[in-house]
Amino acid sequence: MKISHLQCSLCKTTFSPNEVIYTCPHDGANIDVIPDYENIQQTVDFKEILSSPRQSIWRYLPLLPLSDPGFEATPLHRVGWTPIYAPKQLTHQLNVPSLWIKDESPNPSASFKDRASAVVLAKASQEGVRTVVVASTGNAGAATAAMGAAIGLDTVILAPKNAPPAKIAQLLVFGARVYLVDGNYDQAFELSIAASKEFGWYNRNTGYNPYTTEGKKTAAFEIWEQVLLNLAPEQTLNIVIPVGDGNIITGIHKGFKDLLRLGWIEHMPRLIGVQANGSAAIADAWQTNSHEIVPVQANTIADSISVNLPRDGWRALRAVWESNGCFVKVSDGEILTAITSLGKAGIFAEPAAAAAYAGLVKGINDGSISRENPVMVINTGSGLKDIKACMQAVAQAQIVEPNIQSLRKFI
Ligand SMILES: *Cc1c(COP(=O)(O)O)cnc(C)c1O
Ligand SMILES: [Zn+2]
């Protein structure tokens, strides 16, 4: 797709794509990528997308800000087109008309972040970038390392040293240069910005690089094809999304805005953001009707949404306002319970991902989410990413002697 211009999400100043690389030079706010919608309307027939043989985010290439990336038969081509499940038991328990779980764990590095990394790194490679740096609680790093390895870009990852070991293992196995920061995610974030200035590395940080949302918006396109096209037009879909920095919910919002602007959908689904009680800067702003996001001292078991100062908070608030949605806050205990509920439907979620389902249960029970609407919950990352946390959600397994007498005692 052709980019019409870039625009500051706050002061609305417009820029050409080569004028600004990251955030707004006036106020530091996040930059929106505005496609040339007229050009898309003239050149793209949405039926061609619906019949595309590509089962990945690349079926949406006409709506993405880069040319065909190539690299067929690499993990880059396995990103996206993730399955949706309709778990009967959970639908029944919640008493909603329909419930779908969109499972992001089949992505190459097992989280939603692959969508952003695939688009940002493929675009960077087309523009001659050699080295990409990212600060990450783990998943954005794993996705960057995986996509970098797939297409031959060097990657440098700055992760907090207490990131879950499985995520650190991924970084190392994918061959990234890994530096574990003796500090939290917010400090790794600042360090990565200083490093990209000092060493000339291209920065892929969430809520800093404008193109991450262009990758993340592909989830909205998939929801459009997988669900919205089959829904009666008067039905509004509730989409429940876990929120840390606020970039996933912003990206999904962007995808639906594209579809709305192109006239391919009639109205916006309702976006519902879920934050952990211990890391709820955006949800707090929403609940107090404030535009100002006050940083917190983050403390939650859900490491992927543990952030003091969300880097895309303003656009996350905008996504919820403009879609008539809401924010829900959940405790770590509710997150652990959600891990087991999803597990009984055969879906393995890391804590941050399970927060979405926990938020749905909470919101349905306290009335902030209506029972009348069909619901989609995004399972943003695999439970294999954080075994230690997931083990806290379940009882320990019994040890038996290898004979039937011993087993019988337990049955
Ligand atoms: C990054 C991440 C989130 C939150 O996304 P934000 O853009 O930070 O709001 C949720 N779940 C998982 C598994 C993630 O990796
Ligand atoms: Zn601005």
Short mmCIF file of C-alpha atoms and ligand atoms in Angstrom, two decimals:
data_model
loop_
_atom_site.label_atom_id
_atom_site.label_comp_id
_atom_site.label_asym_id
_atom_site.label_seq_id
_atom_site.Cartn_x
_atom_site.Cartn_y
_atom_site.Cartn_z
CA MET A 1 0.00 0.00 0.00
CA LYS A 2 1.05 3.58 -0.49
CA ILE A 3 1.39 5.70 2.65
CA SER A 4 -0.43 9.01 2.36
CA HIS A 5 1.33 10.58 5.35
CA LEU A 6 2.26 10.12 8.99
CA GLN A 7 0.31 11.96 11.66
CA CYS A 8 0.90 12.68 15.34
CA SER A 9 -1.86 11.02 17.38
CA LEU A 10 -1.88 13.99 19.79
CA CYS A 11 -1.14 17.32 18.05
CA LYS A 12 -2.24 16.00 14.61
CA THR A 13 0.76 17.48 12.81
CA THR A 14 1.34 15.61 9.57
CA PHE A 15 4.70 14.45 8.29
CA SER A 16 6.04 12.71 5.23
CA PRO A 17 7.30 9.16 5.89
CA ASN A 18 10.98 10.21 5.62
CA GLU A 19 10.54 13.24 7.87
CA VAL A 20 9.94 11.34 11.12
CA ILE A 21 11.28 7.93 12.12
CA TYR A 22 9.78 7.36 15.56
CA THR A 23 7.67 9.75 17.68
CA CYS A 24 6.41 13.33 17.23
CA PRO A 25 9.25 15.89 17.40
CA HIS A 26 6.89 18.40 19.11
CA ASP A 27 5.37 16.38 21.94
CA GLY A 28 6.87 12.88 21.81
CA ALA A 29 3.47 11.29 21.11
CA ASN A 30 2.99 8.19 18.96
CA ILE A 31 2.70 8.53 15.21
CA ASP A 32 -0.16 7.07 13.14
CA VAL A 33 0.56 5.70 9.67
CA ILE A 34 -2.17 6.93 7.32
CA PRO A 35 -2.58 4.82 4.18
CA ASP A 36 -3.52 6.32 0.82
CA TYR A 37 -7.10 5.03 1.09
CA GLU A 38 -8.18 6.40 -2.31
CA ASN A 39 -5.38 4.49 -3.97
CA ILE A 40 -6.34 1.28 -2.13
CA GLN A 41 -9.97 1.75 -3.10
CA GLN A 42 -9.01 2.15 -6.76
CA THR A 43 -6.56 -0.73 -6.91
CA VAL A 44 -7.74 -3.39 -4.45
CA ASP A 45 -10.86 -5.53 -4.65
CA PHE A 46 -11.47 -7.02 -1.21
CA LYS A 47 -12.67 -10.27 -2.81
CA GLU A 48 -9.09 -10.83 -3.98
CA ILE A 49 -7.99 -10.74 -0.35
CA LEU A 50 -10.76 -13.11 0.71
CA SER A 51 -9.66 -15.63 -1.91
CA SER A 52 -5.91 -15.24 -1.33
CA PRO A 53 -4.12 -18.59 -1.02
CA ARG A 54 -1.69 -17.09 1.52
CA GLN A 55 -2.50 -18.29 5.02
CA SER A 56 -0.51 -15.61 6.84
CA ILE A 57 -0.48 -11.86 7.44
CA TRP A 58 0.84 -11.51 3.86
CA ARG A 59 -2.64 -12.07 2.45
CA TYR A 60 -3.13 -8.42 3.52
CA LEU A 61 -0.07 -7.12 1.67
CA PRO A 62 -2.18 -4.54 -0.28
CA LEU A 63 -2.99 -2.94 3.12
CA LEU A 64 0.56 -3.08 4.53
CA PRO A 65 3.24 -0.36 4.16
CA LEU A 66 5.88 -2.42 2.35
CA SER A 67 6.40 -4.35 -0.85
CA ASP A 68 6.29 -8.14 -1.12
CA PRO A 69 8.90 -9.31 1.41
CA GLY A 70 9.82 -12.55 -0.34
CA PHE A 71 11.50 -15.00 2.07
CA GLU A 72 8.96 -17.69 1.17
CA ALA A 73 9.35 -20.91 3.18
CA THR A 74 10.76 -19.10 6.22
CA PRO A 75 9.09 -18.41 9.58
CA LEU A 76 8.27 -14.92 8.24
CA HIS A 77 5.61 -16.62 6.14
CA ARG A 78 4.10 -18.50 9.06
CA VAL A 79 3.08 -15.35 10.95
CA GLY A 80 -0.63 -14.77 11.40
CA TRP A 81 -3.78 -16.45 10.05
CA THR A 82 -4.07 -17.93 13.51
CA PRO A 83 -6.99 -20.20 14.42
CA ILE A 84 -10.14 -19.22 16.26
CA TYR A 85 -11.75 -21.69 18.60
CA ALA A 86 -15.33 -21.75 19.89
CA PRO A 87 -15.11 -23.55 23.26
CA LYS A 88 -18.64 -24.82 24.07
CA GLN A 89 -18.14 -25.26 27.80
CA LEU A 90 -16.85 -21.71 28.36
CA THR A 91 -19.56 -20.22 26.13
CA HIS A 92 -22.13 -22.03 28.22
CA GLN A 93 -20.56 -20.96 31.54
CA LEU A 94 -20.49 -17.31 30.51
CA ASN A 95 -23.93 -17.48 28.92
CA VAL A 96 -22.97 -15.37 25.93
CA PRO A 97 -24.40 -15.94 22.41
CA SER A 98 -20.98 -16.87 21.01
CA LEU A 99 -17.44 -16.97 22.31
CA TRP A 100 -14.34 -17.26 20.16
CA ILE A 101 -10.75 -17.46 21.31
CA LYS A 102 -8.19 -16.34 18.76
CA ASP A 103 -5.07 -18.31 19.57
CA GLU A 104 -1.80 -16.54 18.80
CA SER A 105 0.42 -19.31 20.15
CA PRO A 106 0.88 -21.01 16.72
CA ASN A 107 2.89 -17.98 15.56
CA PRO A 108 6.59 -18.82 14.96
CA SER A 109 7.82 -17.42 18.30
CA ALA A 110 4.51 -18.28 20.02
CA SER A 111 3.06 -14.82 20.61
CA PHE A 112 1.10 -11.98 18.99
CA LYS A 113 4.35 -9.96 18.73
CA ASP A 114 5.39 -11.83 15.58
CA ARG A 115 2.84 -9.78 13.62
CA ALA A 116 4.63 -6.53 14.44
CA SER A 117 8.15 -7.90 14.12
CA ALA A 118 7.46 -9.50 10.73
CA VAL A 119 6.21 -6.23 9.25
CA VAL A 120 8.76 -3.93 10.92
CA LEU A 121 11.77 -6.11 10.14
CA ALA A 122 10.75 -6.91 6.56
CA LYS A 123 10.20 -3.20 5.94
CA ALA A 124 13.50 -2.31 7.63
CA SER A 125 15.35 -4.82 5.48
CA GLN A 126 13.80 -3.30 2.33
CA GLU A 127 15.11 0.07 3.48
CA GLY A 128 18.65 -1.18 3.96
CA VAL A 129 18.71 -1.52 7.75
CA ARG A 130 21.37 -3.93 9.07
CA THR A 131 20.74 -4.03 12.84
CA VAL A 132 17.50 -3.81 14.80
CA VAL A 133 17.38 -3.19 18.55
CA VAL A 134 14.38 -3.72 20.83
CA ALA A 135 13.61 -3.46 24.52
CA SER A 136 11.21 -6.15 25.58
CA THR A 137 9.76 -7.99 28.55
CA GLY A 138 10.49 -11.04 26.38
CA ASN A 139 7.95 -11.62 23.62
CA ALA A 140 8.73 -8.63 21.41
CA GLY A 141 12.37 -9.63 21.74
CA ALA A 142 11.70 -13.27 20.84
CA ALA A 143 9.65 -12.16 17.85
CA THR A 144 12.34 -9.72 16.71
CA ALA A 145 15.06 -12.33 17.14
CA ALA A 146 13.02 -14.95 15.23
CA MET A 147 12.14 -12.68 12.32
CA GLY A 148 15.68 -11.28 12.19
CA ALA A 149 17.03 -14.82 11.99
CA ALA A 150 14.49 -15.71 9.30
CA ILE A 151 15.48 -12.85 6.98
CA GLY A 152 19.13 -12.28 7.89
CA LEU A 153 19.02 -9.08 9.97
CA ASP A 154 21.15 -8.64 13.09
CA THR A 155 19.13 -8.15 16.25
CA VAL A 156 20.02 -6.76 19.65
CA ILE A 157 17.65 -7.47 22.52
CA LEU A 158 17.50 -5.64 25.86
CA ALA A 159 15.30 -7.55 28.31
CA PRO A 160 14.94 -7.26 32.08
CA LYS A 161 17.17 -9.85 33.71
CA ASN A 162 14.17 -11.40 35.52
CA ALA A 163 12.32 -12.17 32.24
CA PRO A 164 10.95 -15.76 32.20
CA PRO A 165 13.75 -18.23 31.25
CA ALA A 166 11.83 -19.69 28.28
CA LYS A 167 11.74 -16.26 26.64
CA ILE A 168 15.45 -15.71 27.27
CA ALA A 169 16.15 -19.17 25.80
CA GLN A 170 14.29 -18.17 22.65
CA LEU A 171 16.37 -14.99 22.29
CA LEU A 172 19.61 -16.91 22.61
CA VAL A 173 18.61 -19.81 20.38
CA PHE A 174 17.49 -17.42 17.61
CA GLY A 175 21.01 -16.02 17.71
CA ALA A 176 20.25 -12.47 18.82
CA ARG A 177 22.79 -10.40 20.73
CA VAL A 178 21.15 -10.49 24.15
CA TYR A 179 21.81 -8.09 27.02
CA LEU A 180 19.91 -8.69 30.24
CA VAL A 181 19.30 -5.37 31.92
CA ASP A 182 19.74 -5.18 35.67
CA GLY A 183 16.50 -3.22 35.97
CA ASN A 184 12.89 -3.26 34.80
CA TYR A 185 11.30 -3.03 31.36
CA ASP A 186 11.00 0.76 31.56
CA GLN A 187 14.75 1.07 32.12
CA ALA A 188 15.50 -1.36 29.27
CA PHE A 189 13.26 0.83 27.08
CA GLU A 190 15.24 4.00 27.82
CA LEU A 191 18.52 2.16 27.31
CA SER A 192 17.41 0.89 23.89
CA ILE A 193 16.65 4.42 22.75
CA ALA A 194 20.05 5.62 23.89
CA ALA A 195 21.63 2.62 22.14
CA SER A 196 19.88 3.27 18.83
CA LYS A 197 21.14 6.88 18.94
CA GLU A 198 24.67 5.89 19.90
CA PHE A 199 25.16 2.94 17.54
CA GLY A 200 22.78 3.85 14.70
CA TRP A 201 20.60 0.78 15.24
CA TYR A 202 16.99 0.81 14.02
CA ASN A 203 14.61 0.71 17.01
CA ARG A 204 11.54 -1.57 16.94
CA ASN A 205 10.22 -0.71 20.41
CA THR A 206 6.54 -1.14 21.10
CA GLY A 207 4.81 2.23 21.35
CA TYR A 208 7.78 4.01 19.76
CA ASN A 209 8.21 2.61 16.24
CA PRO A 210 5.14 3.70 14.19
CA TYR A 211 5.04 0.51 12.11
CA THR A 212 4.40 -2.05 14.87
CA THR A 213 0.68 -1.21 14.77
CA GLU A 214 0.71 -1.77 10.99
CA GLY A 215 1.71 -5.37 11.71
CA LYS A 216 -0.64 -5.78 14.65
CA LYS A 217 -3.62 -4.51 12.66
CA THR A 218 -3.56 -7.76 10.67
CA ALA A 219 -5.34 -9.44 13.61
CA ALA A 220 -8.32 -7.15 12.95
CA PHE A 221 -8.33 -8.17 9.29
CA GLU A 222 -8.36 -11.83 10.29
CA ILE A 223 -11.23 -11.27 12.73
CA TRP A 224 -13.08 -9.55 9.88
CA GLU A 225 -12.67 -12.59 7.63
CA GLN A 226 -13.08 -15.24 10.31
CA VAL A 227 -16.05 -13.74 12.18
CA LEU A 228 -17.41 -10.34 11.15
CA LEU A 229 -18.31 -11.36 7.60
CA ASN A 230 -20.52 -14.11 9.05
CA LEU A 231 -22.14 -11.97 11.73
CA ALA A 232 -25.49 -10.21 11.24
CA PRO A 233 -24.71 -6.52 10.57
CA GLU A 234 -26.65 -5.34 13.64
CA GLN A 235 -24.56 -7.51 15.97
CA THR A 236 -21.62 -5.81 17.66
CA LEU A 237 -18.65 -8.02 18.45
CA ASN A 238 -16.93 -7.44 21.79
CA ILE A 239 -13.19 -8.01 21.46
CA VAL A 240 -11.25 -8.52 24.69
CA ILE A 241 -7.53 -7.66 24.58
CA PRO A 242 -4.83 -7.74 27.28
CA VAL A 243 -3.08 -4.37 27.61
CA GLY A 244 0.43 -3.48 28.78
CA ASP A 245 1.94 -0.67 26.69
CA GLY A 246 -1.33 -0.45 24.75
CA ASN A 247 0.08 -1.18 21.32
CA ILE A 248 -1.90 -4.36 20.55
CA ILE A 249 -5.25 -2.71 21.22
CA THR A 250 -4.09 0.32 19.20
CA GLY A 251 -3.07 -1.93 16.31
CA ILE A 252 -6.36 -3.84 16.31
CA HIS A 253 -8.21 -0.51 16.41
CA LYS A 254 -6.13 0.67 13.43
CA GLY A 255 -7.09 -2.43 11.44
CA PHE A 256 -10.79 -1.82 11.97
CA LYS A 257 -10.36 1.88 11.17
CA ASP A 258 -8.79 0.88 7.84
CA LEU A 259 -11.71 -1.47 7.09
CA LEU A 260 -14.27 1.16 8.10
CA ARG A 261 -12.59 3.85 6.00
CA LEU A 262 -12.52 1.51 2.98
CA GLY A 263 -16.22 0.72 3.50
CA TRP A 264 -15.47 -2.99 3.99
CA ILE A 265 -17.22 -3.04 7.41
CA GLU A 266 -20.20 -1.00 8.55
CA HIS A 267 -19.33 -0.39 12.17
CA MET A 268 -16.50 -0.75 14.63
CA PRO A 269 -16.46 -3.74 17.00
CA ARG A 270 -16.24 -2.81 20.69
CA LEU A 271 -12.70 -3.00 22.07
CA ILE A 272 -12.30 -4.00 25.70
CA GLY A 273 -8.87 -3.59 27.29
CA VAL A 274 -7.79 -5.68 30.28
CA GLN A 275 -4.98 -4.66 32.64
CA ALA A 276 -3.61 -6.32 35.75
CA ASN A 277 -4.49 -4.53 39.01
CA GLY A 278 -0.77 -4.13 39.65
CA SER A 279 -0.03 -2.54 36.26
CA ALA A 280 -3.12 -0.53 35.40
CA ALA A 281 -1.99 2.96 34.41
CA ILE A 282 -4.24 3.09 31.32
CA ALA A 283 -7.28 1.48 32.96
CA ASP A 284 -6.92 3.93 35.88
CA ALA A 285 -6.94 6.89 33.49
CA TRP A 286 -10.01 5.49 31.76
CA GLN A 287 -11.86 4.91 35.03
CA THR A 288 -11.21 8.46 36.19
CA ASN A 289 -12.09 9.90 32.79
CA SER A 290 -8.63 11.40 32.53
CA HIS A 291 -6.47 11.95 29.45
CA GLU A 292 -3.37 11.87 31.57
CA ILE A 293 -1.65 8.57 32.18
CA VAL A 294 0.07 8.48 35.56
CA PRO A 295 2.87 5.89 35.83
CA VAL A 296 2.57 3.13 38.45
CA GLN A 297 5.07 0.83 40.17
CA ALA A 298 4.17 -2.27 38.18
CA ASN A 299 3.79 -5.51 40.07
CA THR A 300 2.00 -8.48 38.49
CA ILE A 301 2.64 -12.13 37.66
CA ALA A 302 1.76 -11.25 34.04
CA ASP A 303 5.23 -10.09 32.92
CA SER A 304 4.17 -9.24 29.34
CA ILE A 305 1.78 -6.57 30.59
CA SER A 306 3.92 -5.38 33.49
CA VAL A 307 4.87 -1.77 32.74
CA ASN A 308 5.21 1.38 34.82
CA LEU A 309 4.65 3.91 32.05
CA PRO A 310 2.68 2.51 29.09
CA ARG A 311 4.26 3.73 25.85
CA ASP A 312 1.07 3.71 23.83
CA GLY A 313 -1.39 4.65 26.55
CA TRP A 314 -3.00 7.60 24.85
CA ARG A 315 -3.83 5.68 21.69
CA ALA A 316 -5.11 2.74 23.78
CA LEU A 317 -7.53 5.12 25.51
CA ARG A 318 -8.54 6.49 22.11
CA ALA A 319 -9.18 2.93 20.83
CA VAL A 320 -11.55 2.24 23.72
CA TRP A 321 -13.35 5.60 23.50
CA GLU A 322 -13.77 5.49 19.75
CA SER A 323 -15.08 1.94 19.82
CA ASN A 324 -17.44 2.50 22.73
CA GLY A 325 -15.59 -0.10 24.77
CA CYS A 326 -14.26 -0.16 28.32
CA PHE A 327 -11.33 -1.20 30.50
CA VAL A 328 -11.42 -3.98 33.08
CA LYS A 329 -8.86 -4.66 35.81
CA VAL A 330 -8.04 -8.15 37.11
CA SER A 331 -6.04 -9.57 40.01
CA ASP A 332 -3.19 -12.06 39.66
CA GLY A 333 -5.47 -14.65 41.30
CA GLU A 334 -8.11 -14.09 38.61
CA ILE A 335 -5.40 -14.45 35.95
CA LEU A 336 -4.28 -17.80 37.40
CA THR A 337 -7.89 -19.04 37.47
CA ALA A 338 -8.26 -18.01 33.81
CA ILE A 339 -5.18 -20.07 32.90
CA THR A 340 -6.92 -23.20 34.19
CA SER A 341 -10.27 -22.32 32.57
CA LEU A 342 -8.63 -21.90 29.17
CA GLY A 343 -6.54 -24.99 29.81
CA LYS A 344 -9.69 -27.07 30.20
CA ALA A 345 -10.65 -25.94 26.70
CA GLY A 346 -7.27 -27.15 25.41
CA ILE A 347 -5.78 -23.67 25.19
CA PHE A 348 -2.49 -22.90 26.96
CA ALA A 349 -2.08 -19.21 27.82
CA GLU A 350 0.75 -17.32 29.48
CA PRO A 351 -0.43 -15.06 32.34
CA ALA A 352 -0.67 -11.85 30.25
CA ALA A 353 -2.72 -13.70 27.66
CA ALA A 354 -5.01 -15.29 30.25
CA ALA A 355 -5.66 -11.80 31.64
CA ALA A 356 -7.98 -11.21 28.67
CA TYR A 357 -10.20 -14.16 29.55
CA ALA A 358 -10.06 -13.18 33.24
CA GLY A 359 -11.24 -9.70 32.22
CA LEU A 360 -14.13 -11.15 30.27
CA VAL A 361 -15.30 -13.21 33.26
CA LYS A 362 -14.93 -10.20 35.56
CA GLY A 363 -16.66 -7.79 33.17
CA ILE A 364 -19.58 -10.16 32.52
CA ASN A 365 -20.06 -10.67 36.26
CA ASP A 366 -19.91 -7.00 37.22
CA GLY A 367 -22.03 -5.92 34.25
CA SER A 368 -19.41 -3.77 32.51
CA ILE A 369 -19.48 -6.24 29.58
CA SER A 370 -22.89 -7.11 28.18
CA ARG A 371 -23.98 -10.76 27.92
CA GLU A 372 -25.97 -9.94 24.80
CA ASN A 373 -23.04 -9.66 22.41
CA PRO A 374 -20.85 -12.27 20.77
CA VAL A 375 -17.29 -12.14 22.14
CA MET A 376 -13.78 -12.65 20.83
CA VAL A 377 -10.91 -13.06 23.29
CA ILE A 378 -7.32 -12.83 22.08
CA ASN A 379 -4.96 -15.40 23.57
CA THR A 380 -1.83 -13.37 22.90
CA GLY A 381 0.88 -15.84 23.95
CA SER A 382 1.59 -19.49 24.74
CA GLY A 383 1.71 -20.82 28.29
CA LEU A 384 5.01 -22.52 27.41
CA LYS A 385 6.54 -19.04 27.65
CA ASP A 386 6.25 -18.97 31.43
CA ILE A 387 6.04 -22.41 33.00
CA LYS A 388 6.82 -21.19 36.52
CA ALA A 389 3.81 -18.87 36.56
CA CYS A 390 1.52 -21.45 34.97
CA MET A 391 2.51 -24.06 37.59
CA GLN A 392 1.16 -21.68 40.25
CA ALA A 393 -2.27 -22.05 38.69
CA VAL A 394 -2.49 -25.81 39.24
CA ALA A 395 -2.05 -28.42 41.99
CA GLN A 396 1.11 -30.49 41.98
CA ALA A 397 0.97 -33.87 40.27
CA GLN A 398 1.01 -36.99 42.50
CA ILE A 399 4.00 -39.30 42.41
CA VAL A 400 3.14 -43.01 42.28
CA GLU A 401 5.17 -46.20 42.54
CA PRO A 402 5.26 -47.98 39.19
CA ASN A 403 2.63 -50.57 40.20
CA ILE A 404 -1.16 -50.77 40.18
CA GLN A 405 -1.49 -51.01 44.00
CA SER A 406 0.13 -47.64 44.39
CA LEU A 407 -1.99 -46.07 41.63
CA ARG A 408 -5.18 -47.58 43.10
CA LYS A 409 -4.72 -45.56 46.31
CA PHE A 410 -5.20 -42.38 44.35
CA ILE A 411 -8.13 -43.40 42.16
C1 LIG B 1 3.01 -7.60 24.61
C2 LIG B 1 1.96 -8.50 25.10
C3 LIG B 1 0.73 -8.03 25.57
C4 LIG B 1 0.39 -6.57 25.68
O1 LIG B 1 0.57 -5.81 24.51
P1 LIG B 1 0.80 -4.23 24.63
O2 LIG B 1 0.99 -3.77 23.25
O3 LIG B 1 2.02 -4.05 25.49
O4 LIG B 1 -0.42 -3.66 25.28
C5 LIG B 1 -0.21 -8.95 25.99
N1 LIG B 1 0.04 -10.27 25.96
C6 LIG B 1 1.23 -10.76 25.53
C7 LIG B 1 1.43 -12.23 25.56
C8 LIG B 1 2.21 -9.90 25.09
O5 LIG B 1 3.39 -10.41 24.69
ZN ZN B 2 2.62 15.84 18.18
#
